[in-house]
Amino acid sequence: ATQVLKVEPRNAKALYRRAVANVERGREHDAESDVSALMALAPGDRAVLALHRRLGKEMRAAEQRSVFADMFR
């Protein structure tokens, strides 16, 4: 997906695939820019909206893990 985006930076399919891969790898901050771009390209797309919600949940969960990890240091 990243190679496609080098040639075609507004390719929604490649942005979506890279964002999903980054969310699944726990790289929420990397996925955030792709999801933002997708929201601009296809704001009403159901898959994009679902990914946006999933990313929000994952980012909140990561933040909570970080807070709890800091408590025990």
CSV table of N, CA and C in Angstrom, one decimal:
chain,number,residue,atom,x,y,z
A,1,ALA,N,0.8,-1.2,0.0
A,1,ALA,CA,0.0,0.0,0.0
A,1,ALA,C,0.9,1.3,0.0
A,2,THR,N,2.0,1.2,0.8
A,2,THR,CA,2.8,2.4,0.8
A,2,THR,C,3.4,2.7,-0.5
A,3,GLN,N,3.8,1.7,-1.3
A,3,GLN,CA,4.4,2.0,-2.6
A,3,GLN,C,3.4,2.6,-3.6
A,4,VAL,N,2.1,2.1,-3.5
A,4,VAL,CA,1.1,2.7,-4.3
A,4,VAL,C,0.9,4.2,-3.9
A,5,LEU,N,0.9,4.5,-2.6
A,5,LEU,CA,0.7,5.9,-2.1
A,5,LEU,C,1.8,6.8,-2.6
A,6,LYS,N,3.0,6.3,-2.8
A,6,LYS,CA,4.1,7.1,-3.3
A,6,LYS,C,3.8,7.6,-4.7
A,7,VAL,N,3.1,6.8,-5.5
A,7,VAL,CA,2.8,7.2,-6.8
A,7,VAL,C,1.4,7.9,-6.9
A,8,GLU,N,0.5,7.5,-6.0
A,8,GLU,CA,-0.9,8.0,-6.0
A,8,GLU,C,-1.3,8.3,-4.6
A,9,PRO,N,-0.9,9.4,-4.0
A,9,PRO,CA,-1.1,9.7,-2.6
A,9,PRO,C,-2.6,9.7,-2.2
A,10,ARG,N,-3.5,9.9,-3.1
A,10,ARG,CA,-4.9,10.0,-2.7
A,10,ARG,C,-5.7,8.7,-3.1
A,11,ASN,N,-5.0,7.6,-3.2
A,11,ASN,CA,-5.6,6.3,-3.5
A,11,ASN,C,-6.3,5.8,-2.2
A,12,ALA,N,-7.6,5.9,-2.2
A,12,ALA,CA,-8.4,5.5,-1.0
A,12,ALA,C,-8.2,4.1,-0.6
A,13,LYS,N,-8.1,3.2,-1.5
A,13,LYS,CA,-8.0,1.8,-1.2
A,13,LYS,C,-6.7,1.5,-0.5
A,14,ALA,N,-5.6,2.1,-1.0
A,14,ALA,CA,-4.3,1.9,-0.4
A,14,ALA,C,-4.2,2.6,1.0
A,15,LEU,N,-4.8,3.8,1.1
A,15,LEU,CA,-4.9,4.4,2.4
A,15,LEU,C,-5.6,3.6,3.4
A,16,TYR,N,-6.7,3.0,3.0
A,16,TYR,CA,-7.5,2.2,3.9
A,16,TYR,C,-6.7,0.9,4.3
A,17,ARG,N,-6.1,0.3,3.4
A,17,ARG,CA,-5.4,-1.0,3.7
A,17,ARG,C,-4.2,-0.7,4.6
A,18,ARG,N,-3.5,0.4,4.4
A,18,ARG,CA,-2.3,0.8,5.3
A,18,ARG,C,-2.8,1.1,6.6
A,19,ALA,N,-4.0,1.9,6.7
A,19,ALA,CA,-4.5,2.2,8.0
A,19,ALA,C,-4.9,1.0,8.8
A,20,VAL,N,-5.6,0.1,8.2
A,20,VAL,CA,-6.0,-1.2,8.8
A,20,VAL,C,-4.8,-1.9,9.3
A,21,ALA,N,-3.8,-2.0,8.5
A,21,ALA,CA,-2.6,-2.8,8.9
A,21,ALA,C,-1.9,-2.1,10.1
A,22,ASN,N,-1.9,-0.8,10.1
A,22,ASN,CA,-1.3,-0.1,11.2
A,22,ASN,C,-2.1,-0.2,12.5
A,23,VAL,N,-3.4,-0.2,12.4
A,23,VAL,CA,-4.2,-0.4,13.6
A,23,VAL,C,-4.0,-1.8,14.1
A,24,GLU,N,-4.0,-2.8,13.2
A,24,GLU,CA,-3.7,-4.2,13.7
A,24,GLU,C,-2.4,-4.4,14.3
A,25,ARG,N,-1.4,-3.6,13.9
A,25,ARG,CA,0.0,-3.7,14.5
A,25,ARG,C,0.1,-2.9,15.7
A,26,GLY,N,-0.9,-2.2,16.1
A,26,GLY,CA,-0.8,-1.3,17.3
A,26,GLY,C,-0.1,0.0,17.0
A,27,ARG,N,-0.1,0.4,15.8
A,27,ARG,CA,0.5,1.7,15.4
A,27,ARG,C,-0.6,2.7,15.1
A,28,GLU,N,-1.3,3.1,16.2
A,28,GLU,CA,-2.5,3.9,16.0
A,28,GLU,C,-2.1,5.3,15.5
A,29,HIS,N,-1.0,5.8,15.9
A,29,HIS,CA,-0.6,7.2,15.5
A,29,HIS,C,-0.2,7.2,14.0
A,30,ASP,N,0.3,6.1,13.5
A,30,ASP,CA,0.6,6.0,12.1
A,30,ASP,C,-0.7,5.9,11.3
A,31,ALA,N,-1.7,5.2,11.8
A,31,ALA,CA,-2.9,5.0,11.1
A,31,ALA,C,-3.8,6.3,11.1
A,32,GLU,N,-3.5,7.2,12.1
A,32,GLU,CA,-4.3,8.4,12.3
A,32,GLU,C,-4.3,9.3,11.1
A,33,SER,N,-3.1,9.5,10.5
A,33,SER,CA,-3.1,10.4,9.3
A,33,SER,C,-3.8,9.8,8.1
A,34,ASP,N,-3.7,8.5,7.9
A,34,ASP,CA,-4.4,7.8,6.8
A,34,ASP,C,-5.9,7.9,7.0
A,35,VAL,N,-6.3,7.7,8.2
A,35,VAL,CA,-7.8,7.7,8.4
A,35,VAL,C,-8.3,9.2,8.2
A,36,SER,N,-7.5,10.1,8.7
A,36,SER,CA,-7.9,11.5,8.4
A,36,SER,C,-8.0,11.8,6.9
A,37,ALA,N,-7.1,11.4,6.2
A,37,ALA,CA,-7.1,11.6,4.7
A,37,ALA,C,-8.3,10.8,4.1
A,38,LEU,N,-8.6,9.6,4.6
A,38,LEU,CA,-9.8,8.9,4.1
A,38,LEU,C,-11.1,9.6,4.4
A,39,MET,N,-11.1,10.2,5.6
A,39,MET,CA,-12.3,10.9,6.0
A,39,MET,C,-12.6,12.1,5.1
A,40,ALA,N,-11.5,12.7,4.6
A,40,ALA,CA,-11.6,13.8,3.6
A,40,ALA,C,-12.0,13.3,2.2
A,41,LEU,N,-11.4,12.1,1.8
A,41,LEU,CA,-11.7,11.6,0.5
A,41,LEU,C,-13.1,10.9,0.4
A,42,ALA,N,-13.5,10.2,1.4
A,42,ALA,CA,-14.7,9.5,1.4
A,42,ALA,C,-15.5,9.6,2.7
A,43,PRO,N,-16.0,10.8,3.0
A,43,PRO,CA,-16.5,11.0,4.4
A,43,PRO,C,-17.8,10.1,4.7
A,44,GLY,N,-18.5,9.7,3.7
A,44,GLY,CA,-19.7,8.9,4.0
A,44,GLY,C,-19.5,7.4,3.8
A,45,ASP,N,-18.4,7.0,3.5
A,45,ASP,CA,-18.1,5.5,3.3
A,45,ASP,C,-18.2,4.8,4.6
A,46,ARG,N,-19.0,3.7,4.6
A,46,ARG,CA,-19.3,3.0,5.8
A,46,ARG,C,-18.1,2.3,6.4
A,47,ALA,N,-17.2,1.8,5.5
A,47,ALA,CA,-16.0,1.1,6.0
A,47,ALA,C,-15.0,2.1,6.6
A,48,VAL,N,-15.0,3.3,6.0
A,48,VAL,CA,-14.1,4.4,6.5
A,48,VAL,C,-14.6,4.8,7.9
A,49,LEU,N,-15.9,5.0,8.0
A,49,LEU,CA,-16.5,5.4,9.3
A,49,LEU,C,-16.2,4.3,10.4
A,50,ALA,N,-16.4,3.1,10.0
A,50,ALA,CA,-16.1,2.0,10.9
A,50,ALA,C,-14.7,2.0,11.4
A,51,LEU,N,-13.8,2.2,10.4
A,51,LEU,CA,-12.3,2.2,10.7
A,51,LEU,C,-12.0,3.4,11.6
A,52,HIS,N,-12.7,4.5,11.4
A,52,HIS,CA,-12.5,5.7,12.2
A,52,HIS,C,-12.9,5.5,13.7
A,53,ARG,N,-14.0,4.8,13.8
A,53,ARG,CA,-14.5,4.4,15.2
A,53,ARG,C,-13.6,3.4,15.8
A,54,ARG,N,-13.1,2.5,15.1
A,54,ARG,CA,-12.2,1.4,15.6
A,54,ARG,C,-10.9,2.1,16.0
A,55,LEU,N,-10.4,3.0,15.2
A,55,LEU,CA,-9.1,3.7,15.6
A,55,LEU,C,-9.3,4.5,16.9
A,56,GLY,N,-10.4,5.2,17.0
A,56,GLY,CA,-10.7,5.9,18.2
A,56,GLY,C,-10.7,5.0,19.5
A,57,LYS,N,-11.3,3.9,19.3
A,57,LYS,CA,-11.3,2.9,20.5
A,57,LYS,C,-9.9,2.4,20.8
A,58,GLU,N,-9.2,2.1,19.7
A,58,GLU,CA,-7.8,1.6,19.9
A,58,GLU,C,-6.9,2.6,20.5
A,59,MET,N,-7.1,3.9,20.1
A,59,MET,CA,-6.3,5.0,20.7
A,59,MET,C,-6.6,5.2,22.2
A,60,ARG,N,-7.9,5.1,22.5
A,60,ARG,CA,-8.2,5.3,23.9
A,60,ARG,C,-7.7,4.1,24.8
A,61,ALA,N,-7.8,2.9,24.2
A,61,ALA,CA,-7.2,1.7,24.9
A,61,ALA,C,-5.7,1.8,25.1
A,62,ALA,N,-5.0,2.3,24.1
A,62,ALA,CA,-3.6,2.5,24.2
A,62,ALA,C,-3.2,3.5,25.2
A,63,GLU,N,-4.0,4.6,25.3
A,63,GLU,CA,-3.8,5.6,26.3
A,63,GLU,C,-4.0,5.1,27.7
A,64,GLN,N,-5.0,4.3,27.9
A,64,GLN,CA,-5.3,3.7,29.2
A,64,GLN,C,-4.2,2.8,29.6
A,65,ARG,N,-3.7,2.0,28.6
A,65,ARG,CA,-2.6,1.1,28.9
A,65,ARG,C,-1.3,1.9,29.4
A,66,SER,N,-1.1,3.0,28.7
A,66,SER,CA,0.0,3.8,29.0
A,66,SER,C,-0.1,4.4,30.4
A,67,VAL,N,-1.3,4.9,30.8
A,67,VAL,CA,-1.6,5.5,32.1
A,67,VAL,C,-1.3,4.4,33.2
A,68,PHE,N,-1.9,3.2,33.0
A,68,PHE,CA,-1.7,2.2,34.0
A,68,PHE,C,-0.3,1.7,34.1
A,69,ALA,N,0.4,1.7,32.9
A,69,ALA,CA,1.8,1.3,33.0
A,69,ALA,C,2.6,2.3,33.8
A,70,ASP,N,2.3,3.5,33.6
A,70,ASP,CA,3.0,4.6,34.4
A,70,ASP,C,2.7,4.5,35.9
A,71,MET,N,1.6,4.0,36.3
A,71,MET,CA,1.2,3.9,37.7
A,71,MET,C,2.1,2.9,38.4
A,72,PHE,N,2.6,1.9,37.7
A,72,PHE,CA,3.3,0.8,38.3
A,72,PHE,C,4.8,0.9,38.1
A,73,ARG,N,5.3,2.1,37.6
A,73,ARG,CA,6.7,2.3,37.5
A,73,ARG,C,7.3,2.9,38.7
